[in-house]
Amino acid sequence: MDSKFLKNTLSNINQQLQNNVVVSKVLENKFVKEHKGIATAAGLGLGVVAAATLIKACKSEGKRYNYDAIPNLSFDDEEIYDVATIGAGPSGSVLGYYLAREGRKVALLEKKEFPRDKFCGDAVATMAQDILREMGVMKELVDEDLGHFAQNGGFVSPNGNSFIGNSAKELKRDAKYNRGAVIAVKRIVLDEKVAKAAKRMGADLKENTTVQSATFDASTGVWTINCFDSNNEEKKITYKARVLVCADGSPSAAARQLGYVHTEPNGICSRAYVKNNTTFRYDGVVFYPPSLLPGYCAIIREARDELNYLAYIIPGGKVTNDDLSKYHHQYMTEDPFISAALGPNPDIERMKAAPLRLGGIKKSYDDHLLIVGDAAGFIDPLTGEGIQYAMEGSRLAAQALIQAFNERDLSHQSLKRYQDLWMARFGHEFSMSMTMSLLLYRFPIVLDAAASLIEKRGSRFLAEWAAVMTGMKPKTWFLRPDVGPLILLEIFGECFRRVFSKKQQKKLN
């Protein structure tokens, strides 16, 4: 470094400090005058920390796009879409709805034609319900009797402890279009309703459109998306967009092709609808068979008294994704609680299955690119719930994109806002969920103790539990002084009961 330059720089800094009122008052302080060595060392230390922080911030921010250096960039070409989403499921369509509402030109590229099915647990929790109400979809679902709000339910622990209560009543969710923490809606219905709502708002829905490849031209800031008609591969179609959004589900085909996702989905779930059931009287019950932990089974009541029997395999336990069919069918006849709920010879459809990508991916953005929904791993590792995170994540993605377009800055530095938003909203919860799922696998007694505690505390405590498990409240609820210690005491009680029971059994023998 040039010595003259350094001398002038230091002289300038000194002059600025002398002219600063705050600095002058610090220098005139009696302690500073009497302990110049300590003050100097402290000042240098703070200076080093500040400089290091500034350097780190500058490095992490990186150099933003110089749009003046992109000769062919245009935000006004009407033949180019502002945003094109690969996939028009709940995540893609919610994004399209909010962007279209702000006047953005959006293409929703959907491989199939609506109505089309998606294998899922069908449970739509609170964040998604809020969005559906805003889109006008919730009113349609309720008025047409296409959804069923869960009013009463509970869970059965690994050793058979259980409690059933009315969580909706305790949570005061009793309005016509807001009657439960969860509403069950078949995905063949939900996905079409959401996509058509986005279309009504102005999004351009392109059904039967299979995306073959997508390439980005940095000289124009435009994606070229090559597609073909899903019913006729010879019919080629090309779209152009300033931003590409991968919303094509857990396999993440587009994001993997582009090099942003490198792993296979790490979970899986089954689904089988049950008709004419007369033995299951509740709206939803979760079962925790010991051999399936940290996964679980559930039976959920759909509209018009149909049931949905499902099993979730969640990573961290002994079972693998290949074991799904075995356990799905085995529990129907061998698990005492599930078999009793389904009844003898249930009228049940053939099992269907779908992969799950749980816990969120590390980076869901880049220059002119976002990854949303199941493709980004927006599925809770503890509950397997994904619909509400897909929809809420896309609402946040739309928020980030609207700001980026207003600033005319589609760089990765600008779109990082999206990652920051979803991490703050639910991403950190995923980390805690993964830890909790591993804890439940290693110590299933925690679930046994929780069921016993809920039975003692009643429906209000069950409602709080349901609020946490459906994302209404953070999982730090379990660490509250009026929750965590009580569960711990119940664990000790459960241990004592088991030891005492074994001793009694030995005496009888």
XYZ file of C-alpha atoms in Angstrom:
509
model
C 0.000 0.000 0.000
C 1.335 3.519 -0.857
C 2.702 5.217 2.315
C 1.527 8.656 1.222
C -1.998 7.319 0.638
C -2.000 5.650 4.061
C -0.760 8.847 5.759
C -3.446 10.960 4.098
C -6.140 8.410 4.994
C -5.128 8.331 8.670
C -4.967 12.122 8.757
C -8.474 12.332 7.298
C -9.835 9.817 9.836
C -8.203 11.776 12.674
C -9.779 15.007 11.448
C -13.218 13.373 11.200
C -12.927 11.984 14.720
C -11.966 15.371 16.152
C -14.985 16.969 14.527
C -17.329 14.285 15.882
C -19.216 15.473 18.985
C -19.683 11.975 20.438
C -15.995 11.099 20.022
C -14.944 14.423 21.573
C -17.050 13.745 24.687
C -15.516 10.270 25.022
C -11.980 11.681 24.770
C -12.757 14.302 27.434
C -14.007 11.643 29.843
C -12.026 11.598 33.111
C -11.506 7.822 33.083
C -10.220 7.923 29.493
C -7.728 10.694 30.340
C -6.459 8.818 33.405
C -6.270 5.394 31.708
C -5.113 6.148 28.195
C -3.576 2.694 27.704
C -6.768 0.839 28.587
C -8.885 3.207 26.511
C -6.554 2.861 23.522
C -6.603 -0.956 23.721
C -10.397 -1.000 24.038
C -10.726 1.372 21.111
C -8.434 -0.736 18.956
C -10.333 -3.887 19.909
C -13.656 -2.367 19.019
C -12.179 -1.059 15.800
C -10.929 -4.504 14.807
C -14.330 -6.094 15.573
C -16.134 -3.382 13.617
C -13.761 -3.734 10.672
C -14.085 -7.533 10.653
C -17.881 -7.284 10.789
C -17.894 -4.775 7.927
C -15.590 -6.936 5.800
C -17.740 -10.016 6.475
C -20.897 -8.118 5.570
C -19.336 -6.853 2.357
C -18.200 -10.348 1.408
C -21.574 -11.934 2.128
C -23.404 -9.227 0.224
C -21.167 -9.614 -2.806
C -21.277 -7.488 -5.904
C -24.771 -6.802 -7.152
C -25.707 -6.993 -10.773
C -24.642 -4.050 -12.881
C -27.744 -3.952 -15.033
C -26.266 -1.233 -17.213
C -23.730 -3.836 -18.339
C -26.490 -6.144 -19.639
C -27.056 -4.677 -23.104
C -30.334 -6.388 -23.910
C -32.075 -6.259 -20.526
C -35.647 -5.014 -20.618
C -38.371 -4.923 -18.011
C -40.909 -3.686 -20.555
C -40.990 -6.417 -23.213
C -44.570 -7.726 -22.981
C -43.678 -10.986 -24.761
C -41.555 -12.004 -21.787
C -43.225 -13.194 -18.595
C -42.070 -11.610 -15.382
C -42.194 -15.017 -13.688
C -42.695 -18.578 -14.908
C -43.344 -21.350 -12.395
C -42.671 -24.998 -13.167
C -45.674 -26.555 -11.484
C -49.102 -25.151 -10.630
C -49.759 -26.962 -7.374
C -50.493 -24.983 -4.199
C -47.001 -23.434 -4.062
C -46.837 -22.387 -7.710
C -50.438 -21.194 -7.861
C -50.305 -19.201 -4.613
C -47.205 -17.451 -5.943
C -48.993 -16.775 -9.222
C -52.040 -15.406 -7.398
C -50.119 -12.835 -5.349
C -47.887 -11.757 -8.232
C -50.827 -11.397 -10.622
C -52.659 -9.356 -8.000
C -49.788 -6.868 -8.170
C -49.986 -6.713 -11.951
C -47.084 -9.038 -12.735
C -47.237 -11.260 -15.805
C -47.020 -14.869 -14.614
C -47.044 -18.220 -16.423
C -48.025 -21.353 -14.448
C -46.644 -24.352 -16.330
C -48.526 -27.453 -15.200
C -47.605 -30.898 -16.506
C -51.129 -32.334 -16.172
C -54.665 -31.090 -16.652
C -56.883 -30.179 -13.717
C -58.485 -31.868 -11.904
C -55.489 -34.080 -11.192
C -54.687 -36.038 -8.044
C -51.795 -35.686 -5.602
C -51.152 -38.304 -2.937
C -51.125 -36.560 0.404
C -52.519 -36.523 3.934
C -54.935 -33.757 2.808
C -54.662 -31.900 6.144
C -54.670 -28.139 5.549
C -53.448 -26.285 8.638
C -53.859 -22.720 9.811
C -51.346 -20.733 7.709
C -52.769 -22.270 4.537
C -56.331 -21.676 5.718
C -55.618 -17.955 6.072
C -54.341 -17.829 2.489
C -57.309 -19.823 1.178
C -59.690 -17.372 2.842
C -57.853 -14.454 1.242
C -58.028 -16.119 -2.177
C -61.745 -16.853 -1.807
C -61.099 -20.593 -2.018
C -62.133 -21.433 1.548
C -65.649 -20.126 0.935
C -65.966 -22.350 -2.132
C -64.743 -25.418 -0.253
C -67.129 -24.947 2.665
C -70.151 -23.888 0.615
C -69.706 -26.857 -1.736
C -69.068 -29.301 1.149
C -65.637 -30.205 -0.188
C -63.732 -29.920 3.083
C -64.138 -31.165 6.654
C -62.899 -29.194 9.668
C -61.396 -31.309 12.440
C -63.348 -30.627 15.626
C -62.325 -33.554 17.801
C -59.286 -35.773 17.758
C -56.143 -36.799 19.575
C -53.385 -39.369 19.478
C -52.370 -42.832 20.667
C -48.842 -43.146 22.061
C -46.451 -46.062 21.401
C -47.549 -47.977 24.517
C -51.251 -47.248 24.016
C -51.824 -44.151 26.162
C -54.399 -41.967 24.463
C -56.657 -38.957 24.753
C -59.361 -37.570 22.480
C -60.724 -34.055 22.913
C -62.261 -31.068 21.118
C -59.313 -28.833 20.235
C -61.321 -26.593 17.879
C -63.660 -25.531 20.681
C -60.742 -24.732 22.975
C -58.982 -22.744 20.252
C -62.219 -20.782 19.638
C -62.213 -21.604 15.960
C -65.957 -21.740 15.439
C -66.726 -19.369 12.559
C -68.306 -20.873 9.444
C -65.109 -20.674 7.397
C -62.720 -21.128 10.341
C -63.909 -24.066 12.414
C -60.732 -25.979 13.191
C -56.953 -26.000 13.331
C -57.100 -28.395 10.356
C -59.471 -28.844 7.443
C -59.223 -32.006 5.344
C -59.524 -31.343 1.609
C -58.729 -33.844 -1.109
C -55.847 -32.624 -3.209
C -57.701 -33.385 -6.425
C -60.104 -30.658 -5.277
C -57.755 -28.258 -3.490
C -55.128 -27.987 -6.211
C -57.667 -27.176 -8.913
C -59.422 -24.588 -6.754
C -56.155 -22.791 -5.951
C -54.927 -22.901 -9.565
C -58.222 -21.544 -10.893
C -58.153 -18.751 -8.278
C -54.698 -17.750 -9.546
C -56.031 -17.826 -13.102
C -58.981 -15.609 -12.176
C -56.543 -13.135 -10.642
C -54.688 -12.935 -13.971
C -52.027 -15.663 -13.931
C -51.634 -17.496 -17.265
C -52.325 -21.172 -16.481
C -50.747 -23.513 -19.049
C -52.020 -27.061 -18.458
C -50.636 -30.203 -20.145
C -47.276 -28.457 -20.410
C -44.167 -30.523 -19.671
C -40.964 -28.557 -19.115
C -38.041 -30.162 -20.934
C -35.248 -27.703 -20.146
C -34.597 -24.198 -18.883
C -31.550 -22.059 -19.691
C -30.596 -18.612 -18.421
C -28.994 -15.943 -20.640
C -26.984 -13.561 -18.434
C -26.640 -11.091 -21.314
C -30.394 -10.519 -21.420
C -31.438 -11.554 -17.904
C -34.027 -13.927 -19.395
C -34.824 -17.624 -18.994
C -35.762 -19.692 -22.035
C -38.063 -22.545 -21.016
C -38.474 -25.315 -23.575
C -41.657 -27.360 -23.197
C -43.824 -29.833 -25.044
C -47.494 -30.729 -24.950
C -47.954 -33.540 -22.395
C -50.407 -35.243 -24.789
C -48.236 -34.757 -27.871
C -44.455 -34.665 -27.454
C -44.037 -33.489 -31.044
C -45.751 -30.217 -30.175
C -42.989 -27.977 -28.841
C -43.607 -24.746 -26.927
C -41.116 -22.141 -25.684
C -41.673 -19.504 -23.023
C -39.418 -16.699 -21.822
C -39.363 -15.234 -18.330
C -37.230 -12.926 -16.218
C -37.549 -15.185 -13.164
C -37.861 -18.958 -13.059
C -39.554 -20.611 -10.070
C -39.142 -24.344 -9.439
C -42.416 -25.531 -7.877
C -42.501 -29.075 -9.195
C -42.778 -31.083 -5.965
C -40.541 -33.207 -3.749
C -38.571 -34.945 -6.528
C -37.371 -31.429 -7.460
C -36.679 -32.461 -11.066
C -36.120 -28.918 -12.319
C -33.962 -27.828 -9.382
C -31.919 -31.016 -9.672
C -31.457 -30.540 -13.407
C -30.243 -27.009 -12.773
C -27.856 -28.210 -10.053
C -29.488 -26.671 -6.962
C -30.787 -29.884 -5.366
C -28.518 -32.939 -5.196
C -30.352 -35.493 -3.057
C -33.288 -37.845 -3.310
C -36.406 -37.154 -1.193
C -35.759 -38.430 2.340
C -39.265 -39.465 3.404
C -42.449 -40.974 2.028
C -46.149 -41.176 2.865
C -49.020 -43.448 1.901
C -52.671 -42.644 1.287
C -55.781 -44.784 1.076
C -59.355 -43.489 1.175
C -61.897 -45.487 3.200
C -65.626 -45.497 2.507
C -68.643 -46.662 4.504
C -66.795 -46.775 7.820
C -68.946 -47.008 10.972
C -66.297 -47.710 13.625
C -64.203 -44.512 13.612
C -66.075 -41.725 15.389
C -63.495 -38.921 15.399
C -62.222 -36.285 12.984
C -58.573 -37.166 13.275
C -56.345 -39.439 15.329
C -52.574 -39.903 15.088
C -51.132 -43.325 15.975
C -47.501 -43.916 16.923
C -46.703 -47.617 16.412
C -43.286 -48.263 18.040
C -41.852 -49.935 14.930
C -42.609 -46.876 12.758
C -41.054 -44.154 14.945
C -40.291 -41.337 14.370
C -42.975 -41.789 11.719
C -46.635 -42.359 12.442
C -49.999 -43.367 11.040
C -53.168 -41.288 11.018
C -56.820 -41.523 10.146
C -58.422 -38.251 9.054
C -62.071 -37.613 8.305
C -62.674 -36.069 4.884
C -65.804 -34.370 3.585
C -68.946 -36.484 3.243
C -67.766 -38.979 5.901
C -64.958 -40.498 3.879
C -61.739 -41.365 5.757
C -58.091 -41.061 4.786
C -55.760 -43.701 6.234
C -52.100 -42.817 5.867
C -48.640 -43.722 7.086
C -45.583 -41.470 7.206
C -41.993 -42.704 7.152
C -39.760 -39.965 8.531
C -35.950 -40.259 8.446
C -34.069 -41.056 11.631
C -35.534 -44.448 12.556
C -34.942 -48.060 11.532
C -37.569 -48.179 8.791
C -36.734 -47.041 5.271
C -38.859 -45.686 2.450
C -38.939 -49.182 0.946
C -40.795 -50.441 4.037
C -43.853 -48.250 3.468
C -46.150 -50.807 1.841
C -45.268 -53.461 4.431
C -46.166 -51.311 7.432
C -49.128 -49.566 5.797
C -50.850 -52.924 5.289
C -49.544 -54.634 8.419
C -50.987 -52.063 10.805
C -54.431 -52.352 9.200
C -54.797 -55.825 10.681
C -52.151 -56.167 13.411
C -52.100 -52.842 15.226
C -54.863 -53.066 17.869
C -55.831 -49.400 17.657
C -55.640 -48.878 13.881
C -57.412 -52.162 13.105
C -60.187 -51.283 15.567
C -60.617 -47.851 13.995
C -60.799 -49.207 10.447
C -63.002 -52.116 11.442
C -63.155 -55.589 9.889
C -62.967 -55.796 6.102
C -62.713 -52.021 5.511
C -63.849 -50.623 2.165
C -60.431 -49.156 1.423
C -58.776 -48.214 -1.854
C -55.393 -49.477 -3.032
C -52.467 -47.769 -1.293
C -50.883 -44.849 -3.118
C -47.640 -43.154 -2.118
C -45.703 -39.925 -2.575
C -42.103 -38.969 -1.709
C -41.313 -36.273 0.858
C -38.397 -33.840 0.987
C -38.230 -32.717 4.609
C -36.555 -29.889 6.477
C -35.841 -27.261 3.809
C -32.895 -26.970 1.417
C -29.840 -24.853 2.225
C -30.238 -22.400 -0.655
C -33.552 -21.716 -2.371
C -32.587 -18.714 -4.527
C -30.101 -17.439 -7.098
C -29.961 -14.792 -9.799
C -33.436 -14.701 -11.388
C -34.383 -17.982 -9.644
C -36.422 -19.246 -6.681
C -37.279 -22.754 -5.436
C -40.550 -23.098 -3.509
C -42.831 -25.612 -1.811
C -42.036 -29.327 -1.680
C -39.210 -28.782 -4.182
C -37.505 -26.651 -1.517
C -38.193 -29.223 1.206
C -40.897 -27.202 2.967
C -42.162 -30.196 4.955
C -41.953 -30.380 8.740
C -39.673 -33.304 9.774
C -41.751 -33.986 12.888
C -45.274 -33.953 11.460
C -44.835 -34.453 7.710
C -47.059 -31.389 7.174
C -46.214 -29.524 3.989
C -49.222 -27.818 2.395
C -49.280 -24.814 4.709
C -45.526 -24.260 4.448
C -45.673 -24.524 0.662
C -48.415 -21.914 0.485
C -46.985 -19.572 3.111
C -43.518 -19.874 1.575
C -44.929 -18.868 -1.822
C -46.698 -15.885 -0.299
C -43.326 -14.795 1.070
C -41.672 -15.521 -2.289
C -44.194 -13.233 -3.987
C -43.417 -10.547 -1.417
C -39.678 -10.795 -2.157
C -40.217 -10.814 -5.921
C -42.540 -7.813 -5.870
C -39.902 -5.823 -4.007
C -37.177 -7.061 -6.373
C -39.159 -5.999 -9.443
C -39.905 -2.607 -7.897
C -36.154 -2.151 -7.331
C -35.388 -3.607 -10.778
C -32.922 -5.949 -9.089
C -33.322 -9.693 -9.611
C -29.853 -10.623 -8.404
C -29.273 -13.360 -5.855
C -28.450 -10.686 -3.274
C -31.904 -9.215 -3.737
C -33.735 -12.560 -3.852
C -31.964 -13.743 -0.709
C -34.768 -11.867 1.065
C -36.969 -14.830 0.223
C -34.693 -17.269 2.055
C -34.475 -14.918 5.020
C -38.263 -14.567 5.128
C -39.100 -18.271 5.107
C -36.302 -19.112 7.521
C -37.668 -16.550 9.978
C -41.269 -17.696 9.459
C -40.825 -21.468 9.744
C -37.335 -22.580 8.688
C -35.849 -22.531 12.177
C -38.812 -24.617 13.348
C -37.730 -27.357 10.933
C -34.400 -27.729 12.728
C -36.149 -28.147 16.069
C -38.606 -30.594 14.493
C -35.778 -32.781 13.230
C -34.200 -32.831 16.692
C -37.542 -33.690 18.271
C -38.257 -36.505 15.809
C -34.905 -38.123 16.645
C -35.672 -37.674 20.346
C -39.025 -39.419 19.989
C -37.408 -42.300 18.126
C -34.826 -42.843 20.857
C -37.170 -42.123 23.763
C -40.747 -43.052 22.801
C -41.625 -42.799 26.481
C -41.827 -39.038 25.871
C -44.978 -39.598 23.780
C -46.366 -42.005 26.378
C -45.824 -39.400 29.090
C -47.325 -36.636 26.939
C -50.480 -38.662 26.330
C -50.829 -39.322 30.075
C -50.309 -35.648 30.833
C -52.886 -34.560 28.246
C -55.359 -37.012 29.751
C -54.848 -35.376 33.156
C -54.888 -31.784 31.906
C -57.797 -32.180 29.478
C -58.899 -30.648 26.179
C -57.269 -27.277 26.750
C -53.836 -28.857 26.975
C -54.629 -30.987 23.916
C -55.565 -27.807 22.049
C -52.199 -26.280 22.927
C -50.480 -29.452 21.735
C -52.482 -29.344 18.484
C -51.566 -25.678 17.978
C -47.876 -26.562 18.178
C -48.132 -29.613 15.928
C -50.048 -27.647 13.270
C -47.681 -24.673 13.270
C -49.923 -22.199 15.094
C -47.385 -21.991 17.931
C -43.599 -22.549 17.947
C -42.182 -25.802 19.231
C -40.400 -23.881 21.967
C -43.779 -24.320 23.705
C -42.408 -27.639 24.938
C -39.701 -25.719 26.834
C -42.144 -23.554 28.759
C -41.945 -23.904 32.563
C -45.592 -25.009 32.685
C -45.046 -27.680 30.004
C -41.525 -29.149 29.888
C -41.150 -29.895 33.627
C -44.620 -31.477 33.707
C -43.740 -33.793 30.830
C -40.478 -34.640 32.597
C -42.336 -35.497 35.814
C -44.755 -37.613 33.832
C -41.804 -39.471 32.282
C -40.559 -40.322 35.773
C -44.068 -41.438 36.697
C -44.281 -43.581 33.569
C -40.940 -45.203 34.406
C -42.113 -45.905 37.964
C -45.381 -47.442 36.726
C -43.499 -49.735 34.351
C -41.043 -50.886 37.008
C -43.879 -51.467 39.473
C -45.880 -53.338 36.831
C -42.932 -55.626 36.092
C -42.482 -56.394 39.795
C -46.170 -57.194 40.131
C -45.964 -59.438 37.089
C -43.020 -61.342 38.591
C -44.951 -61.875 41.841
C -47.893 -63.267 39.916
C -45.606 -65.628 38.028
